[in-house]
Short mmCIF file of C-alpha atoms in Angstrom, two decimals:
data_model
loop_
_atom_site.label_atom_id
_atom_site.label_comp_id
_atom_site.label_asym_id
_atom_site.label_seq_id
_atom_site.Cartn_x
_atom_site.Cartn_y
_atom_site.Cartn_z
CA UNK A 277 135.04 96.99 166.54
CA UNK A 278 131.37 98.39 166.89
CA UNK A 279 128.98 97.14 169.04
CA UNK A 280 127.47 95.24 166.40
CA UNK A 281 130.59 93.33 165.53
CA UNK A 282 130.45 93.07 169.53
CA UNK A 283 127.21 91.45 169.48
CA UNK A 284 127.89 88.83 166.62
CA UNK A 285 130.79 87.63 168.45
CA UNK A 286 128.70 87.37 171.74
CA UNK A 287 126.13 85.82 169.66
CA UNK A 288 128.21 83.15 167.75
CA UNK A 289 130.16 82.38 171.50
CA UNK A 290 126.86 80.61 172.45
CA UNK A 291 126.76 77.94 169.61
CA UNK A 292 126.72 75.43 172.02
CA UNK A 293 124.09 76.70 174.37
CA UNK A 294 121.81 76.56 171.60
CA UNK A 295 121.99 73.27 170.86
CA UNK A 296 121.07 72.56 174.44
CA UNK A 297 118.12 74.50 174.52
CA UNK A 298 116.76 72.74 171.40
CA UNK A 299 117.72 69.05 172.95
CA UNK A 300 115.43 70.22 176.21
CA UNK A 301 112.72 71.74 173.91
CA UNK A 302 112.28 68.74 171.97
CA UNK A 303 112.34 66.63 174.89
CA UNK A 304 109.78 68.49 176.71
CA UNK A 305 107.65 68.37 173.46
CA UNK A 306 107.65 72.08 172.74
CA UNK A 307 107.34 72.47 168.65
CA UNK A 308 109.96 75.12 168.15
CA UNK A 309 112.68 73.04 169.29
CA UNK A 310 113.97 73.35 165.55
CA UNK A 311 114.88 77.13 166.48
CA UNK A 312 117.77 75.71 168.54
CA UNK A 313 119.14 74.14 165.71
CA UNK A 314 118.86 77.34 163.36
CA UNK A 315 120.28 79.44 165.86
CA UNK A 316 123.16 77.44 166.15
CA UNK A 317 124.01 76.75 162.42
CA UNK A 318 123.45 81.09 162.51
CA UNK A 319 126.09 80.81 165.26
CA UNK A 320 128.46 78.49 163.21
CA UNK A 321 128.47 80.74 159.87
CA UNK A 322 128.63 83.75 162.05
CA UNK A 323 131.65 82.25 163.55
CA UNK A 324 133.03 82.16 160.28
CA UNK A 325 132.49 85.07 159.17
CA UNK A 326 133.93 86.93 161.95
CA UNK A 327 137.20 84.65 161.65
CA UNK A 328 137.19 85.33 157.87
CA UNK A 329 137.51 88.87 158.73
CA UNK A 330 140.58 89.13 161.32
CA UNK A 331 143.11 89.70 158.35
CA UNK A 332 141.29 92.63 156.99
CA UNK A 333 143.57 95.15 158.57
CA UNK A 334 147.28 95.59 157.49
CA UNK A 335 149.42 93.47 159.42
CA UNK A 336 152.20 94.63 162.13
CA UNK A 337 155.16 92.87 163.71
CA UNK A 338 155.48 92.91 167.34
CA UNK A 339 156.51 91.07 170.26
CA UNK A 340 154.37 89.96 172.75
CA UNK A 341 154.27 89.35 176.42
CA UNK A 342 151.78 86.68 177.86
CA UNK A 343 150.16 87.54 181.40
CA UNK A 344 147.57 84.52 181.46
CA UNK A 345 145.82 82.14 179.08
CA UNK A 346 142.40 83.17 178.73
CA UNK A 347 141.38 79.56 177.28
CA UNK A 348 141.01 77.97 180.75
CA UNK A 349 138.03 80.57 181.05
CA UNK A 350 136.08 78.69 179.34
CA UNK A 351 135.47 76.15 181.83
CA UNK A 352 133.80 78.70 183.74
CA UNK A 353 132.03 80.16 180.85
CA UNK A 354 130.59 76.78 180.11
CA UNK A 355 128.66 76.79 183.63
CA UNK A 356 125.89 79.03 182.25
CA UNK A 357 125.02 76.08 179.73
CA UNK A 358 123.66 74.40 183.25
CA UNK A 359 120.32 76.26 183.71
CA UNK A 360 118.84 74.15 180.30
CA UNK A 361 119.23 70.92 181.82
CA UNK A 362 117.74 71.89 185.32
CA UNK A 363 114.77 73.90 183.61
CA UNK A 364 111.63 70.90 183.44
CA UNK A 365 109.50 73.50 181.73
CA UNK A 366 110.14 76.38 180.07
CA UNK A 367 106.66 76.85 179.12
CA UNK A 368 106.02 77.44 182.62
CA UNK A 369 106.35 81.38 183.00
CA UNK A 370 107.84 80.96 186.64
CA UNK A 371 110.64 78.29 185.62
CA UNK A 372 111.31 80.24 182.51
CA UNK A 373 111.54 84.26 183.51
CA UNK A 374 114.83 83.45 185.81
CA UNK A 375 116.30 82.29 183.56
CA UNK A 376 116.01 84.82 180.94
CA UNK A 377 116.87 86.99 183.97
CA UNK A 378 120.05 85.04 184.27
CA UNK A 379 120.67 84.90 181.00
CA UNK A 380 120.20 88.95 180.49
CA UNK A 381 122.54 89.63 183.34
CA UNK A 382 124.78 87.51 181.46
CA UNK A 383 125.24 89.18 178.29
CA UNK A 384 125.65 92.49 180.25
CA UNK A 385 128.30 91.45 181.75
CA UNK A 386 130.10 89.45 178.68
CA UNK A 387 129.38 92.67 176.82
CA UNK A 388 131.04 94.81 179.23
CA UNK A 389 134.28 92.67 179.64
CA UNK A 390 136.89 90.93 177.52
CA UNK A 391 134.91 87.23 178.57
CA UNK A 392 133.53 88.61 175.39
CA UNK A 393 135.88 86.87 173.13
CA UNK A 394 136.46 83.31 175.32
CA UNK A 395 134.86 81.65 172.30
CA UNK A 396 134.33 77.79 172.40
CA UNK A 397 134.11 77.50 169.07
CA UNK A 398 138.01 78.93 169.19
CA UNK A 399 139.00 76.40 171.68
CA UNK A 400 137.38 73.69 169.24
CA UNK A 401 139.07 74.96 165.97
CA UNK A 402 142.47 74.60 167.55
CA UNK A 403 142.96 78.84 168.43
CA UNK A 404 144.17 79.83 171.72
CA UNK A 405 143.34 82.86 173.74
CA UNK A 406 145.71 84.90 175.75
CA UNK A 407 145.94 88.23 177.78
CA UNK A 408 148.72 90.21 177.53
CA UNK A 409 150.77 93.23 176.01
CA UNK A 410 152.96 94.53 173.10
CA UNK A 411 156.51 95.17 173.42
CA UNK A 412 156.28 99.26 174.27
CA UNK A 413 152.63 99.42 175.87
CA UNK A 414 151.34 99.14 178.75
CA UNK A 415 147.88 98.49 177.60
CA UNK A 416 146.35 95.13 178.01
CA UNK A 417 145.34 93.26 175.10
CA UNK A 418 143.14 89.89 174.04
CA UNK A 419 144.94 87.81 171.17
CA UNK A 420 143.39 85.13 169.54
CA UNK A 421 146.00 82.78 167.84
CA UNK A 422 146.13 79.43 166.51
CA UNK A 423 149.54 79.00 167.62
CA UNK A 424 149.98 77.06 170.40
CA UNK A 425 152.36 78.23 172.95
CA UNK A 426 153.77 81.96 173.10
CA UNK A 427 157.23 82.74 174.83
CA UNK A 428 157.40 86.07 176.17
CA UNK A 429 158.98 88.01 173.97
CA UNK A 430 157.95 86.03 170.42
CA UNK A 431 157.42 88.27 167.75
CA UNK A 432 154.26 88.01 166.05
CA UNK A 433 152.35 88.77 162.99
CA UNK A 434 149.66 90.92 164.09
CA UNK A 435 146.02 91.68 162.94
CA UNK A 436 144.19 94.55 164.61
CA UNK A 437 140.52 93.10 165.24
CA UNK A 438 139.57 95.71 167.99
CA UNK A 439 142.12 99.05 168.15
CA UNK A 440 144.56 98.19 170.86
CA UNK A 441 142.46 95.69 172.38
CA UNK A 442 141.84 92.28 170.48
CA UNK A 443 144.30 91.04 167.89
CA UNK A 444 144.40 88.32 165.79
CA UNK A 445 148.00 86.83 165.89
CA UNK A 446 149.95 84.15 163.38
#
C-alpha cells in the first residue's frame, strides 16, 4: 500500500468529523460551512473506492489467530470528534491554531500506526476489525472482515490489501 493509498484511507476514516465541522460552521455563521459537507460525501466515495479495491489481489487460504478486536478502538478514536463542539469560533486565530495543532499531531500519529485502518465507516457497514496472525507467522497483521466472529484457527479467504500487514478477509 503506498502512502497515498495510506492517506485516502486516513482521509475517508474522518467522514464523520467532517460533518461536525460543517454543523459548527454553519452555526457560527461562517459561509463555507458547505465544505464540510463536500468533504464528507469525498470521504464516503473514497470509502468506496478503497473497499472496491480489497479483492484486487489473488486470494489465499489461511487460518487465522485473533489477539484482540480492533473495533472497540473506535470509541477512543471517536474522542478527537470533541474539539468541534467545544471550539465557539474558529474564525478566531487563537481558538482555531490548537486545534489544527491537535489535529496535525493526530494524523502523525494515525499515519504512523495501524489506528490507521479503525474506520467508522467499517464499523457502520457491518465489517469488523481484528489484530492478529496467520497460521505459520509470527508477524502481526490488521484484517478487515465482514464476518462477524473469528475462532482461532478459522480458515479464511484472504485478500492482501497491505503486504503482510492489512488483509481483507471473507
Amino acid at each position: 500500500m503506498t502512502p497515498w493509498f495510506r492517506t485516502l484511507f486516513l482521509f475517508s476514516s474522518f467522514g464523520p468529523l467532517y460533518v461536525l465541522f460543517a454543523a459548527s460552521l454553519y452555526v457560527q455563521g461562517v459561509r463555507l460551512w458547505w465544505g464540510g459537507v463536500i468533504a464528507f460525501a469525498m470521504a464516503v466515495i473514497v470509502f468506496l473506492w478503497l473497499k472496491s479495491r480489497f479483492k484486487r489481489k489473488s486470494v489465499i487460504r489461511k487460518a487465522i489467530t485473533v489477539e484482540s478486536n480492533l473495533d472497540e478502538g473506535v470509541f477512543s478514536y471517536l474522542v478527537s470528534y470533541f474539539p468541534p463542539f467545544m471550539t465557539d469560533s474558529f474564525s478566531d486565530p487563537a481558538k482555531a491554531i490548537p486545534i489544527v495543532i491537535f489535529y496535525a499531531t493526530m494524523v502523525f500519529l494515525l499515519f504512523r500506526s495501524s489506528t490507521i485502518y479503525i474506520n467508522p465507516f467499517f464499523i457502520a457497514s457491518g465489517y469488523r476489525l481484528y489484530r492478529g496472525r496467520l497460521e505459520g507467522s509470527n508477524r502481526s497483521i490488521v484484517l478487515i472482515t465482514n464476518r462477524q466472529d473469528i475462532i482461532d484457527g478459522d480458515m479464511l479467504s484472504l485478500y492482501e490489501v497491505h503486504p503482510s500487514r492489512l488483509y481483507f478477509g471473507e
